[in-house]
Amino acid sequence: MYIDLVVLILLIVGIIMYTRNFSSFVFITAIIDILLRILFFIRTHVGLPDFNRFVSRYFPESMFGLIDKYTGGDINIILKWIFVIIMMFFLFYVTKIWIKKKKF
């Protein structure tokens, strides 16, 4: 069942086509990963069986979980490193915005 992968790819491609800049791609990737991690936390710490079943069926625990689910071997390692690099760019952009707001 590839529904999670298809939705993720369509969302990222849609954002890229709409904005056409790299920072938007980085931000949407980070937002999706943070959302997935929050859903996973809620699923593991809230005792609602229907919600837990729904979240575990349609949402992976994180982007790493999604990569692990559909790839293996060297491709898995390469995709994880690409994701880590994207998250480094996210950290750079967030830090840059924070410094601008603080007016150092």
C-alpha positions as YAML, in Angstrom:
chain: A
units: angstrom
residues:
- id: 1
  name: MET
  ca: [0.00, 0.00, 0.00]
- id: 2
  name: TYR
  ca: [1.77, 3.09, -1.29]
- id: 3
  name: ILE
  ca: [-0.81, 5.71, -0.27]
- id: 4
  name: ASP
  ca: [1.52, 7.45, 2.21]
- id: 5
  name: LEU
  ca: [4.35, 7.64, -0.30]
- id: 6
  name: VAL
  ca: [2.09, 8.90, -3.11]
- id: 7
  name: VAL
  ca: [0.52, 11.61, -0.93]
- id: 8
  name: LEU
  ca: [3.93, 12.75, 0.29]
- id: 9
  name: ILE
  ca: [5.39, 12.95, -3.21]
- id: 10
  name: LEU
  ca: [2.34, 14.78, -4.59]
- id: 11
  name: LEU
  ca: [2.48, 17.28, -1.74]
- id: 12
  name: ILE
  ca: [6.19, 17.98, -2.20]
- id: 13
  name: VAL
  ca: [5.90, 18.22, -6.00]
- id: 14
  name: GLY
  ca: [2.89, 20.53, -5.65]
- id: 15
  name: ILE
  ca: [4.78, 22.87, -3.32]
- id: 16
  name: ILE
  ca: [7.83, 22.88, -5.60]
- id: 17
  name: MET
  ca: [5.71, 23.65, -8.67]
- id: 18
  name: TYR
  ca: [3.81, 26.40, -6.83]
- id: 19
  name: THR
  ca: [6.76, 28.20, -5.21]
- id: 20
  name: ARG
  ca: [9.75, 27.07, -7.33]
- id: 21
  name: ASN
  ca: [12.41, 27.72, -4.72]
- id: 22
  name: PHE
  ca: [14.60, 25.43, -2.68]
- id: 23
  name: SER
  ca: [13.73, 26.90, 0.71]
- id: 24
  name: SER
  ca: [10.06, 25.98, 0.28]
- id: 25
  name: PHE
  ca: [11.06, 22.39, -0.47]
- id: 26
  name: VAL
  ca: [13.21, 22.32, 2.66]
- id: 27
  name: PHE
  ca: [10.46, 23.81, 4.83]
- id: 28
  name: ILE
  ca: [7.71, 21.47, 3.58]
- id: 29
  name: THR
  ca: [9.98, 18.46, 4.11]
- id: 30
  name: ALA
  ca: [10.74, 19.54, 7.68]
- id: 31
  name: ILE
  ca: [7.08, 20.35, 8.39]
- id: 32
  name: ILE
  ca: [5.99, 16.92, 7.17]
- id: 33
  name: ASP
  ca: [8.63, 15.18, 9.27]
- id: 34
  name: ILE
  ca: [7.70, 17.15, 12.39]
- id: 35
  name: LEU
  ca: [4.00, 16.40, 11.81]
- id: 36
  name: LEU
  ca: [4.72, 12.68, 11.42]
- id: 37
  name: ARG
  ca: [6.77, 12.64, 14.61]
- id: 38
  name: ILE
  ca: [4.01, 14.42, 16.55]
- id: 39
  name: LEU
  ca: [1.41, 11.94, 15.27]
- id: 40
  name: PHE
  ca: [3.67, 9.04, 16.25]
- id: 41
  name: PHE
  ca: [4.12, 10.51, 19.74]
- id: 42
  name: ILE
  ca: [0.36, 10.95, 20.17]
- id: 43
  name: ARG
  ca: [-0.24, 7.41, 18.87]
- id: 44
  name: THR
  ca: [2.15, 5.89, 21.39]
- id: 45
  name: HIS
  ca: [1.04, 7.99, 24.38]
- id: 46
  name: VAL
  ca: [-2.72, 8.23, 23.95]
- id: 47
  name: GLY
  ca: [-4.87, 5.18, 24.56]
- id: 48
  name: LEU
  ca: [-7.43, 5.65, 21.79]
- id: 49
  name: PRO
  ca: [-7.51, 2.37, 19.83]
- id: 50
  name: ASP
  ca: [-9.37, 3.74, 16.78]
- id: 51
  name: PHE
  ca: [-7.05, 6.73, 16.48]
- id: 52
  name: ASN
  ca: [-3.98, 4.52, 17.01]
- id: 53
  name: ARG
  ca: [-5.14, 2.11, 14.31]
- id: 54
  name: PHE
  ca: [-5.84, 4.94, 11.86]
- id: 55
  name: VAL
  ca: [-2.49, 6.69, 12.44]
- id: 56
  name: SER
  ca: [-0.44, 3.50, 12.33]
- id: 57
  name: ARG
  ca: [-2.19, 2.41, 9.13]
- id: 58
  name: TYR
  ca: [-1.82, 5.62, 7.11]
- id: 59
  name: PHE
  ca: [1.12, 7.52, 8.61]
- id: 60
  name: PRO
  ca: [4.72, 6.37, 9.09]
- id: 61
  name: GLU
  ca: [6.52, 7.35, 12.29]
- id: 62
  name: SER
  ca: [8.86, 9.79, 10.49]
- id: 63
  name: MET
  ca: [10.56, 10.37, 7.17]
- id: 64
  name: PHE
  ca: [13.18, 7.80, 8.20]
- id: 65
  name: GLY
  ca: [10.35, 5.34, 8.77]
- id: 66
  name: LEU
  ca: [9.03, 6.05, 5.29]
- id: 67
  name: ILE
  ca: [12.48, 5.58, 3.77]
- id: 68
  name: ASP
  ca: [12.94, 2.32, 5.67]
- id: 69
  name: LYS
  ca: [9.51, 1.07, 4.59]
- id: 70
  name: TYR
  ca: [10.09, 1.40, 0.83]
- id: 71
  name: THR
  ca: [13.85, 1.05, 0.34]
- id: 72
  name: GLY
  ca: [16.74, -1.07, 1.46]
- id: 73
  name: GLY
  ca: [20.49, -1.35, 1.12]
- id: 74
  name: ASP
  ca: [22.55, 1.42, -0.39]
- id: 75
  name: ILE
  ca: [19.54, 3.41, -1.65]
- id: 76
  name: ASN
  ca: [18.24, 3.52, 1.92]
- id: 77
  name: ILE
  ca: [21.51, 4.96, 3.20]
- id: 78
  name: ILE
  ca: [21.73, 7.49, 0.37]
- id: 79
  name: LEU
  ca: [18.15, 8.70, 0.92]
- id: 80
  name: LYS
  ca: [18.74, 9.02, 4.67]
- id: 81
  name: TRP
  ca: [21.85, 11.13, 4.08]
- id: 82
  name: ILE
  ca: [19.92, 13.31, 1.62]
- id: 83
  name: PHE
  ca: [17.24, 13.78, 4.26]
- id: 84
  name: VAL
  ca: [19.86, 14.70, 6.88]
- id: 85
  name: ILE
  ca: [21.33, 17.29, 4.48]
- id: 86
  name: ILE
  ca: [17.85, 18.73, 3.87]
- id: 87
  name: MET
  ca: [17.38, 18.99, 7.63]
- id: 88
  name: MET
  ca: [20.74, 20.80, 7.89]
- id: 89
  name: PHE
  ca: [19.43, 23.34, 5.37]
- id: 90
  name: PHE
  ca: [16.26, 23.64, 7.47]
- id: 91
  name: LEU
  ca: [18.34, 24.35, 10.56]
- id: 92
  name: PHE
  ca: [20.31, 26.95, 8.60]
- id: 93
  name: TYR
  ca: [17.14, 28.69, 7.36]
- id: 94
  name: VAL
  ca: [15.50, 28.67, 10.80]
- id: 95
  name: THR
  ca: [18.66, 30.03, 12.43]
- id: 96
  name: LYS
  ca: [18.95, 32.73, 9.77]
- id: 97
  name: ILE
  ca: [15.33, 33.79, 10.34]
- id: 98
  name: TRP
  ca: [15.83, 33.77, 14.11]
- id: 99
  name: ILE
  ca: [18.95, 35.95, 13.87]
- id: 100
  name: LYS
  ca: [17.11, 38.42, 11.61]
- id: 101
  name: LYS
  ca: [14.27, 38.66, 14.14]
- id: 102
  name: LYS
  ca: [16.67, 39.21, 17.03]
- id: 103
  name: LYS
  ca: [18.56, 41.91, 15.07]
- id: 104
  name: PHE
  ca: [22.01, 40.96, 16.34]
...
